[in-house]
GROMACS .gro file of C-alpha atoms in nm:
model
  214
    1MET     CA    1   0.681   2.067  -0.209
    2ARG     CA    2   0.884   2.037  -0.530
    3GLU     CA    3   1.021   2.390  -0.488
    4VAL     CA    4   1.134   2.313  -0.133
    5LEU     CA    5   1.296   1.990  -0.251
    6GLU     CA    6   1.481   2.172  -0.527
    7GLU     CA    7   1.612   2.424  -0.273
    8VAL     CA    8   1.741   2.146  -0.050
    9VAL     CA    9   1.904   1.970  -0.346
   10ASP     CA   10   2.079   2.291  -0.450
   11GLU     CA   11   2.196   2.352  -0.094
   12VAL     CA   12   2.341   2.001  -0.067
   13LYS     CA   13   2.518   2.040  -0.402
   14ARG     CA   14   2.666   2.374  -0.297
   15SER     CA   15   2.809   2.207   0.011
   16GLY     CA   16   3.006   1.974  -0.215
   17HIS     CA   17   2.788   1.667  -0.181
   18LYS     CA   18   2.590   1.468  -0.436
   19PRO     CA   19   2.228   1.415  -0.324
   20TYR     CA   20   2.030   1.108  -0.422
   21VAL     CA   21   1.667   1.213  -0.452
   22VAL     CA   22   1.401   0.945  -0.423
   23SER     CA   23   1.057   1.018  -0.565
   24VAL     CA   24   0.736   0.961  -0.371
   25GLY     CA   25   0.692   0.586  -0.337
   26GLY     CA   26   1.034   0.537  -0.491
   27SER     CA   27   0.869   0.469  -0.824
   28MET     CA   28   0.836   0.789  -1.025
   29PRO     CA   29   1.126   0.815  -1.274
   30GLY     CA   30   1.307   1.144  -1.238
   31TRP     CA   31   1.543   1.313  -0.999
   32SER     CA   32   1.803   1.047  -0.917
   33MET     CA   33   1.592   0.752  -1.033
   34ASP     CA   34   1.566   0.613  -1.383
   35LYS     CA   35   1.365   0.306  -1.278
   36PRO     CA   36   1.063   0.254  -1.050
   37LEU     CA   37   1.270   0.071  -0.791
   38GLY     CA   38   0.998   0.075  -0.525
   39ALA     CA   39   0.744  -0.098  -0.749
   40ILE     CA   40   1.004  -0.345  -0.875
   41ALA     CA   41   1.075  -0.441  -0.514
   42TYR     CA   42   0.707  -0.513  -0.452
   43ALA     CA   43   0.683  -0.719  -0.771
   44GLU     CA   44   0.969  -0.930  -0.637
   45ALA     CA   45   0.801  -0.943  -0.295
   46PHE     CA   46   0.486  -1.077  -0.460
   47VAL     CA   47   0.681  -1.361  -0.619
   48GLU     CA   48   0.839  -1.442  -0.282
   49MET     CA   49   0.496  -1.431  -0.117
   50VAL     CA   50   0.352  -1.680  -0.367
   51ASP     CA   51   0.646  -1.916  -0.315
   52GLN     CA   52   0.601  -1.904   0.062
   53ALA     CA   53   0.227  -1.962   0.032
   54ARG     CA   54   0.280  -2.266  -0.189
   55SER     CA   55   0.537  -2.408   0.050
   56ALA     CA   56   0.287  -2.368   0.333
   57GLY     CA   57   0.004  -2.517   0.129
   58ALA     CA   58  -0.194  -2.193   0.150
   59ARG     CA   59  -0.426  -2.076  -0.127
   60ILE     CA   60  -0.443  -1.703  -0.193
   61THR     CA   61  -0.721  -1.544  -0.398
   62HIS     CA   62  -0.692  -1.183  -0.281
   63VAL     CA   63  -0.416  -0.956  -0.154
   64ILE     CA   64  -0.532  -0.647   0.032
   65HIS     CA   65  -0.310  -0.353   0.123
   66ALA     CA   66  -0.300   0.023   0.181
   67THR     CA   67  -0.236   0.231  -0.130
   68GLY     CA   68  -0.116   0.591  -0.130
   69SER     CA   69   0.149   0.677  -0.388
   70GLY     CA   70   0.043   0.377  -0.597
   71ALA     CA   71   0.387   0.213  -0.600
   72THR     CA   72   0.302  -0.079  -0.372
   73GLN     CA   73  -0.012  -0.161  -0.566
   74ALA     CA   74   0.160  -0.132  -0.903
   75GLY     CA   75   0.438  -0.368  -0.797
   76LEU     CA   76   0.196  -0.624  -0.656
   77ILE     CA   77  -0.017  -0.613  -0.972
   78VAL     CA   78   0.288  -0.662  -1.193
   79GLY     CA   79   0.393  -0.958  -0.979
   80ALA     CA   80   0.045  -1.108  -0.995
   81LYS     CA   81   0.016  -1.067  -1.372
   82ALA     CA   82   0.370  -1.184  -1.446
   83GLY     CA   83   0.312  -1.504  -1.252
   84GLN     CA   84  -0.034  -1.555  -1.406
   85THR     CA   85  -0.160  -1.622  -1.055
   86GLY     CA   86  -0.516  -1.496  -1.093
   87ILE     CA   87  -0.478  -1.328  -0.753
   88ARG     CA   88  -0.675  -1.004  -0.721
   89VAL     CA   89  -0.491  -0.711  -0.567
   90LEU     CA   90  -0.718  -0.480  -0.366
   91GLY     CA   91  -0.577  -0.137  -0.289
   92ILE     CA   92  -0.739   0.048  -0.001
   93SER     CA   93  -0.682   0.416  -0.070
   94VAL     CA   94  -0.563   0.623   0.224
   95SER     CA   95  -0.571   0.954   0.041
   96GLU     CA   96  -0.701   0.997  -0.314
   97GLY     CA   97  -1.014   0.894  -0.499
   98ARG     CA   98  -1.019   0.606  -0.744
   99GLY     CA   99  -1.027   0.841  -1.042
  100VAL     CA  100  -0.696   0.992  -0.936
  101LEU     CA  101  -0.519   0.676  -0.823
  102VAL     CA  102  -0.598   0.432  -1.104
  103PRO     CA  103  -0.412   0.629  -1.376
  104ILE     CA  104  -0.115   0.674  -1.140
  105VAL     CA  105  -0.100   0.303  -1.062
  106GLN     CA  106  -0.130   0.212  -1.430
  107LYS     CA  107   0.156   0.449  -1.522
  108ILE     CA  108   0.381   0.293  -1.257
  109CYS     CA  109   0.279  -0.053  -1.380
  110LEU     CA  110   0.383   0.037  -1.734
  111ASP     CA  111   0.714   0.184  -1.614
  112THR     CA  112   0.777  -0.130  -1.409
  113GLU     CA  113   0.699  -0.357  -1.703
  114LYS     CA  114   0.941  -0.159  -1.917
  115ALA     CA  115   1.216  -0.177  -1.656
  116LEU     CA  116   1.169  -0.554  -1.631
  117THR     CA  117   1.140  -0.591  -2.012
  118MET     CA  118   0.788  -0.732  -1.986
  119ASP     CA  119   0.465  -0.666  -2.172
  120LEU     CA  120   0.180  -0.768  -1.945
  121GLY     CA  121  -0.092  -0.551  -2.097
  122ILE     CA  122  -0.216  -0.418  -1.764
  123GLU     CA  123  -0.542  -0.229  -1.809
  124PRO     CA  124  -0.741  -0.001  -1.574
  125SER     CA  125  -0.978  -0.295  -1.518
  126ASP     CA  126  -0.688  -0.482  -1.353
  127ILE     CA  127  -0.649  -0.205  -1.095
  128ILE     CA  128  -0.889  -0.230  -0.802
  129VAL     CA  129  -0.890   0.077  -0.578
  130LEU     CA  130  -1.146   0.108  -0.300
  131ASP     CA  131  -1.166   0.474  -0.201
  132GLU     CA  132  -1.463   0.472   0.036
  133TYR     CA  133  -1.235   0.416   0.334
  134VAL     CA  134  -1.045   0.743   0.296
  135LYS     CA  135  -1.324   0.881   0.514
  136GLU     CA  136  -1.211   1.204   0.686
  137GLY     CA  137  -0.891   1.223   0.480
  138TYR     CA  138  -0.526   1.126   0.474
  139GLY     CA  139  -0.366   1.085   0.813
  140ILE     CA  140  -0.688   1.146   1.006
  141VAL     CA  141  -0.748   0.855   1.241
  142ASN     CA  142  -1.109   0.750   1.294
  143ARG     CA  143  -1.301   0.509   1.515
  144GLU     CA  144  -1.296   0.221   1.265
  145THR     CA  145  -0.919   0.244   1.224
  146ALA     CA  146  -0.863   0.256   1.599
  147GLU     CA  147  -1.085  -0.050   1.644
  148ALA     CA  148  -0.891  -0.239   1.376
  149ILE     CA  149  -0.557  -0.153   1.539
  150ARG     CA  150  -0.673  -0.282   1.875
  151LEU     CA  151  -0.840  -0.590   1.725
  152LEU     CA  152  -0.527  -0.714   1.550
  153PHE     CA  153  -0.296  -0.635   1.840
  154SER     CA  154  -0.521  -0.803   2.098
  155THR     CA  155  -0.578  -1.116   1.888
  156GLU     CA  156  -0.250  -1.160   1.697
  157GLY     CA  157   0.003  -0.932   1.865
  158ILE     CA  158   0.059  -0.750   1.535
  159VAL     CA  159   0.097  -0.372   1.538
  160LEU     CA  160  -0.071  -0.156   1.275
  161ASP     CA  161  -0.030   0.216   1.214
  162PRO     CA  162  -0.317   0.471   1.201
  163VAL     CA  163  -0.233   0.614   0.858
  164TYR     CA  164  -0.186   0.312   0.629
  165THR     CA  165  -0.216  -0.043   0.763
  166GLY     CA  166  -0.476   0.044   1.026
  167LYS     CA  167  -0.704   0.198   0.766
  168ALA     CA  168  -0.654  -0.098   0.533
  169MET     CA  169  -0.734  -0.346   0.811
  170ALA     CA  170  -1.048  -0.149   0.899
  171ALA     CA  171  -1.150  -0.184   0.535
  172LEU     CA  172  -1.081  -0.558   0.539
  173VAL     CA  173  -1.295  -0.604   0.850
  174ASP     CA  174  -1.578  -0.408   0.687
  175LEU     CA  175  -1.552  -0.599   0.358
  176VAL     CA  176  -1.573  -0.932   0.541
  177LYS     CA  177  -1.879  -0.814   0.733
  178LYS     CA  178  -2.044  -0.703   0.408
  179GLY     CA  179  -1.983  -1.040   0.240
  180TYR     CA  180  -1.740  -0.906  -0.021
  181PHE     CA  181  -1.545  -1.233  -0.013
  182ARG     CA  182  -1.661  -1.592  -0.050
  183LYS     CA  183  -1.612  -1.831   0.239
  184ASP     CA  184  -1.350  -2.031   0.048
  185ASP     CA  185  -1.144  -1.726  -0.055
  186GLY     CA  186  -0.789  -1.700   0.074
  187ILE     CA  187  -0.715  -1.342   0.180
  188LEU     CA  188  -0.364  -1.217   0.247
  189PHE     CA  189  -0.316  -0.884   0.422
  190PHE     CA  190   0.007  -0.720   0.305
  191HIS     CA  191   0.157  -0.537   0.603
  192THR     CA  192   0.364  -0.245   0.473
  193GLY     CA  193   0.508  -0.129   0.807
  194GLY     CA  194   0.464   0.219   0.952
  195THR     CA  195   0.466   0.129   1.322
  196PRO     CA  196   0.652   0.452   1.425
  197ALA     CA  197   0.344   0.648   1.313
  198LEU     CA  198   0.171   0.525   1.628
  199PHE     CA  199   0.365   0.767   1.847
  200PRO     CA  200   0.248   1.102   1.702
  201TYR     CA  201  -0.108   0.966   1.704
  202ARG     CA  202  -0.101   0.866   2.069
  203GLU     CA  203  -0.358   1.118   2.192
  204PRO     CA  204  -0.631   1.060   1.931
  205LEU     CA  205  -0.584   0.683   1.959
  206VAL     CA  206  -0.612   0.688   2.336
  207ARG     CA  207  -0.921   0.908   2.309
  208LEU     CA  208  -1.087   0.683   2.053
  209LEU     CA  209  -0.992   0.354   2.216
  210GLY     CA  210  -1.091   0.481   2.559
  211GLY     CA  211  -1.442   0.522   2.433
  212LEU     CA  212  -1.467   0.173   2.289
  213SER     CA  213  -1.618  -0.123   2.471
  214ARG     CA  214  -1.381  -0.414   2.525
   0.00000   0.00000   0.00000
């Protein structure tokens, strides 16, 4: 992938243009980026989320989201730690195992702290990655994900995608069923978008949903 990217960059430069290359997740310094802008954005989003929750009188104990490149999770953790909120950030892996993701998330956290001139002392123990929901692998839609997509759309009118948010919602449903949370916990699901991914997954979704009881 890197070799292909370098070829494209060289081609763009030869044509007289100046390419701006964004790293995966927009948070790995290098190429055209000297700061983890993606993670910084999610740290700011976390602060905004807390302000909105307080205004609404809502209590949040957990934030759950899909984690892939690690940037979203790193930003949310930095926001949680910076605000001393005590909110636990649960990353539902859509691709890698916990052993791979935790060091990546911690590195992005440290880079984000540095960019924001903070020293939060984020440790691996602060990074919660649940990797048991990767199941068949990245981008492979399964029955649980299809059920979660239909559940949220039919009850709330909110659209999830089969790669990220659908898999994270399937995990949330399973965690609730297993009693992972206490009854008085306040759980916020962080929707990271991805709706266009529904279209290339039309056939497997129709096949899976067609076999589900209503």
